[in-house]
mmCIF file of C-alpha atoms in Angstrom:
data_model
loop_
_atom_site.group_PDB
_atom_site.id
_atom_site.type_symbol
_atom_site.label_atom_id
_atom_site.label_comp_id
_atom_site.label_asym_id
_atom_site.label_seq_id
_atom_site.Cartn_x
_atom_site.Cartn_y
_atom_site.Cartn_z
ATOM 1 C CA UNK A 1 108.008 110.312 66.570
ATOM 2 C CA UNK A 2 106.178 107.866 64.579
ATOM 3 C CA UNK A 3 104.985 104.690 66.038
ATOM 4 C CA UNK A 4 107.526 102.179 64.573
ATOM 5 C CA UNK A 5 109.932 103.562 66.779
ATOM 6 C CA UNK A 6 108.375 103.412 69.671
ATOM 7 C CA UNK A 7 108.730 100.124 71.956
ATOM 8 C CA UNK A 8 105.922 98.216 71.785
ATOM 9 C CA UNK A 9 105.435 97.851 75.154
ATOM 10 C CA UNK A 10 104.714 101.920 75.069
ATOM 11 C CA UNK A 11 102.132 101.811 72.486
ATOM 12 C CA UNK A 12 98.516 102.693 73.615
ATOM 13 C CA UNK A 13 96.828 99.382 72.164
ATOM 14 C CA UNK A 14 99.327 97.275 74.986
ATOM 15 C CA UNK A 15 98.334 95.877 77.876
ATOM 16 C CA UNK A 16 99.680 97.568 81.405
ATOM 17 C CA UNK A 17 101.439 95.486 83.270
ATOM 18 C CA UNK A 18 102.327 96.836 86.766
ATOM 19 C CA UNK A 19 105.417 95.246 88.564
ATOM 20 C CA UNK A 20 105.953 95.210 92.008
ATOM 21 C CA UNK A 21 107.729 98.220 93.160
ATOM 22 C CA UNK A 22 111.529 96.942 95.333
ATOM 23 C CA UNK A 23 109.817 99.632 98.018
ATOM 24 C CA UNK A 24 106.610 97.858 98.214
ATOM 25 C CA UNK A 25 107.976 94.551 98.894
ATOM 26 C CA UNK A 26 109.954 95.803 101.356
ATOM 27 C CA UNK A 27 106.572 97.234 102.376
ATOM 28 C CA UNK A 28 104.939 93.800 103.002
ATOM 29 C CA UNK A 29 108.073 91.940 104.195
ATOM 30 C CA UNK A 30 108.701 95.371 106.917
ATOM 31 C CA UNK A 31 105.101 94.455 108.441
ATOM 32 C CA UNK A 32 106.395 90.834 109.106
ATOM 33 C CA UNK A 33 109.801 91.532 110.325
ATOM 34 C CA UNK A 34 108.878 91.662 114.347
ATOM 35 C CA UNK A 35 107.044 89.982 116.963
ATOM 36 C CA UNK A 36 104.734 87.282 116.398
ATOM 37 C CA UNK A 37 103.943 88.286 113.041
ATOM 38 C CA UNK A 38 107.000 86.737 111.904
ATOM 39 C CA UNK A 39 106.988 83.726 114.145
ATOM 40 C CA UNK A 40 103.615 82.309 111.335
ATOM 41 C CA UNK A 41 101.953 85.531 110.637
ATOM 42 C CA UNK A 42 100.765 86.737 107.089
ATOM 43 C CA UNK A 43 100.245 89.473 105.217
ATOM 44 C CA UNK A 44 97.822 89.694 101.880
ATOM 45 C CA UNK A 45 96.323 92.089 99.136
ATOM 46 C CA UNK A 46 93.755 91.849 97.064
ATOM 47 C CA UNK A 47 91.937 94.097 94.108
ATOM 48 C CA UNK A 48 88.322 94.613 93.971
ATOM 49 C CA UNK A 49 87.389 91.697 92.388
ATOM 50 C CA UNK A 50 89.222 89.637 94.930
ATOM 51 C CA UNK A 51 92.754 88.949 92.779
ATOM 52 C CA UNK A 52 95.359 88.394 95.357
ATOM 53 C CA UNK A 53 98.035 90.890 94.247
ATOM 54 C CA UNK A 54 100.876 89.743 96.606
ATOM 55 C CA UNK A 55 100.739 88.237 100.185
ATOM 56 C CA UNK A 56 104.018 87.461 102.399
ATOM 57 C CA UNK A 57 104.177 84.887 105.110
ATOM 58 C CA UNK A 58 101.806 82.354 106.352
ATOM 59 C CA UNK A 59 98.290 82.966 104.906
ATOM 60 C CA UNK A 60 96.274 80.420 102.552
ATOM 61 C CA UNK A 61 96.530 83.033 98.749
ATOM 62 C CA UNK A 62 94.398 80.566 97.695
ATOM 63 C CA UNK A 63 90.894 82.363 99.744
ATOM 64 C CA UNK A 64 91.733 85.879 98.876
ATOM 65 C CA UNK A 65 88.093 85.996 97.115
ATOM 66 C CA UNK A 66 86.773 84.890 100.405
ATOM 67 C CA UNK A 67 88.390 87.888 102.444
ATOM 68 C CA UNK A 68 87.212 90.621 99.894
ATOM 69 C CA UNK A 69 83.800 88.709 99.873
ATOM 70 C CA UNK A 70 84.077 89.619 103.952
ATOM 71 C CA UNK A 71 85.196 93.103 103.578
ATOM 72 C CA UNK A 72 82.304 93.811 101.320
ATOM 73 C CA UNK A 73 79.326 91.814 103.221
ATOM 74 C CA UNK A 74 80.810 93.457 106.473
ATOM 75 C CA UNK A 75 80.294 96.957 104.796
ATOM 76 C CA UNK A 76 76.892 96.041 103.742
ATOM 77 C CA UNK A 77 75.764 95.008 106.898
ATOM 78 C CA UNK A 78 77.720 98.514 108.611
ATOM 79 C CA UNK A 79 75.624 100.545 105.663
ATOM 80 C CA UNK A 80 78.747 102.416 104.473
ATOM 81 C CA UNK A 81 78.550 100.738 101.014
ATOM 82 C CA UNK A 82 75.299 102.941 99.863
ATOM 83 C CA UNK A 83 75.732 105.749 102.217
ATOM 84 C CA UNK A 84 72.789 104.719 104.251
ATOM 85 C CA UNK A 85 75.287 103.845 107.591
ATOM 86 C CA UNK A 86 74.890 106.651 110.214
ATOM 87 C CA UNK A 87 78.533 107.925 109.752
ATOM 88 C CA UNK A 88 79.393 110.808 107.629
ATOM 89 C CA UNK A 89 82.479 109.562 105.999
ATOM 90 C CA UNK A 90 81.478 106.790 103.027
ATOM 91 C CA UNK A 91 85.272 105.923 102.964
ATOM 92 C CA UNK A 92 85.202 104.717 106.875
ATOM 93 C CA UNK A 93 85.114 100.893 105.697
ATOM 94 C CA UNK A 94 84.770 98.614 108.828
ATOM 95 C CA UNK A 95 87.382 95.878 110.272
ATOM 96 C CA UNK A 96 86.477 91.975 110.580
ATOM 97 C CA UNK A 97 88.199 90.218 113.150
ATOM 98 C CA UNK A 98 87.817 86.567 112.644
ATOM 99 C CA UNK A 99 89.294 84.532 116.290
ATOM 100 C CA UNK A 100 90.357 80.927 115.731
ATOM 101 C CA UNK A 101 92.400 78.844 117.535
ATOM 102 C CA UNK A 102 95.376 79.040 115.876
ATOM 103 C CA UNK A 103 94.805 82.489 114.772
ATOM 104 C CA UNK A 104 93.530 85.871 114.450
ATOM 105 C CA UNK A 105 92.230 86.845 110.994
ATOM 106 C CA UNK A 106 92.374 90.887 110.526
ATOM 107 C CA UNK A 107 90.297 92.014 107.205
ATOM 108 C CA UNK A 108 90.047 95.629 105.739
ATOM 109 C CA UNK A 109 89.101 97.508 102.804
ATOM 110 C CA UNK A 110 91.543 100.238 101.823
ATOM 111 C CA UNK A 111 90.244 102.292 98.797
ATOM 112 C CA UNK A 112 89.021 99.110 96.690
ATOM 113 C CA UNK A 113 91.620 97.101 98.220
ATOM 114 C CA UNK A 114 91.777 94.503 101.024
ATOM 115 C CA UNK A 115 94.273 93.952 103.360
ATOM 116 C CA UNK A 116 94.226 90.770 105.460
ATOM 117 C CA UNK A 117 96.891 90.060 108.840
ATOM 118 C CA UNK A 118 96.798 86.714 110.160
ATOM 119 C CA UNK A 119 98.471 86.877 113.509
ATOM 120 C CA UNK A 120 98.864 83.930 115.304
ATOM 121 C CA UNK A 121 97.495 82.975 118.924
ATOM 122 C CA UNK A 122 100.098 83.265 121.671
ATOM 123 C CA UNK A 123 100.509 79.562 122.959
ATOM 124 C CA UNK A 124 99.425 79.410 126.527
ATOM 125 C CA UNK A 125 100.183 76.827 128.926
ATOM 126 C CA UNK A 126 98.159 74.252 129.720
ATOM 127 C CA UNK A 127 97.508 74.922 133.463
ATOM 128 C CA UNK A 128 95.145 71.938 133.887
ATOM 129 C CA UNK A 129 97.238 69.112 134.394
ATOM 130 C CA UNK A 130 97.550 68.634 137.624
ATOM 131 C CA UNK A 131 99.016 71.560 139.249
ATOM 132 C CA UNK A 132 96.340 72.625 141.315
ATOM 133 C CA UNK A 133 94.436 75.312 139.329
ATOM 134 C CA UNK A 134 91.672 72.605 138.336
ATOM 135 C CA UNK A 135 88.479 72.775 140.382
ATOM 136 C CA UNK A 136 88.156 69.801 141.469
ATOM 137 C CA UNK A 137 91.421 68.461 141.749
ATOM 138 C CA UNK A 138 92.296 65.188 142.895
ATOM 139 C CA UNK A 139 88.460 64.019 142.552
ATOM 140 C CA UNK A 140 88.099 61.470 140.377
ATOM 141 C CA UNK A 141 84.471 61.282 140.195
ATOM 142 C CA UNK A 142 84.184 58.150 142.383
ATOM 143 C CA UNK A 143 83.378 57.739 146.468
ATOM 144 C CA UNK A 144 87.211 57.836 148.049
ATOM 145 C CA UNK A 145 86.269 55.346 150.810
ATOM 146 C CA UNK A 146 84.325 52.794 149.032
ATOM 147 C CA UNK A 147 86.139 53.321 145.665
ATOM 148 C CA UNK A 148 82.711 53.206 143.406
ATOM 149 C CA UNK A 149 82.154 55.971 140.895
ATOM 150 C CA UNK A 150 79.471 57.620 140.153
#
């Protein structure tokens, strides 16, 4: 077979373009389907370099250099990125959990890739209004019987 009749999307000197796989979508999307992952939670990966390569849900694609920038820094600080950490296994990358208010961030490396979950904070109730569980309820910070504060 000679090479004019060959595609040219075949030919050696073409750049490789991969496409999603319908499975790996599915993939992502399955991760989100339940719980409070899919009531605001996010799902992203990124290459080495920090390219995002597809995210689903609600995380910010725009930082995806930022997470792999974590992932690495975290493994530098663990040791496990020149061998000098005091496991045996080079490949045991560690997890950064990053707590905010509105979330939780959830970064790992996965053979030169990084995988970040944003799962969102349960909303709690607001017990403090009144309702007895504040400590000094009903106080206002001023003298009752001669109504000055302090």
């Amino acid at each position: 077979m000679d090479d004019e009749s060959i595609p040219p999307a075949h030919l050696p000197s073409s750049p490789v373009i991969a496409v999603p796989i319908k499975e790996d979508i599915k993939g992502m999307s399955g991760l989100l389907a339940g719980g409070r992952m899919a009531e605001g939670g996010g799902v992203l990966c990124n290459d080495q370099n920090g390219l995002c390569l597809g995210f689903r849900g609600d995380i910010d694609a725009s930082r995806s250099g930022i997470y792999t920038s974590i992932a690495k820094l975290a493994s530098e600080l663990d040791g496990t990125v020149d061998g000098s950490g005091g496991g045996d296994n080079s490949n045991d990358m560690p997890l950064v959990s990053i707590q905010t208010e509105k979330s939780a961030l959830l970064v790992k490396e996965y053979g030169g890739r990084t995988v970040v979950f944003r799962v969102p904070v349960k909303e709690e109730k607001n017990y403090s209004a009144g309702d007895g569980g504040g400590v000094n309820e009903g106080h206002s910070g001023g003298d009752e019987e001669t109504g000055k504060t302090s």
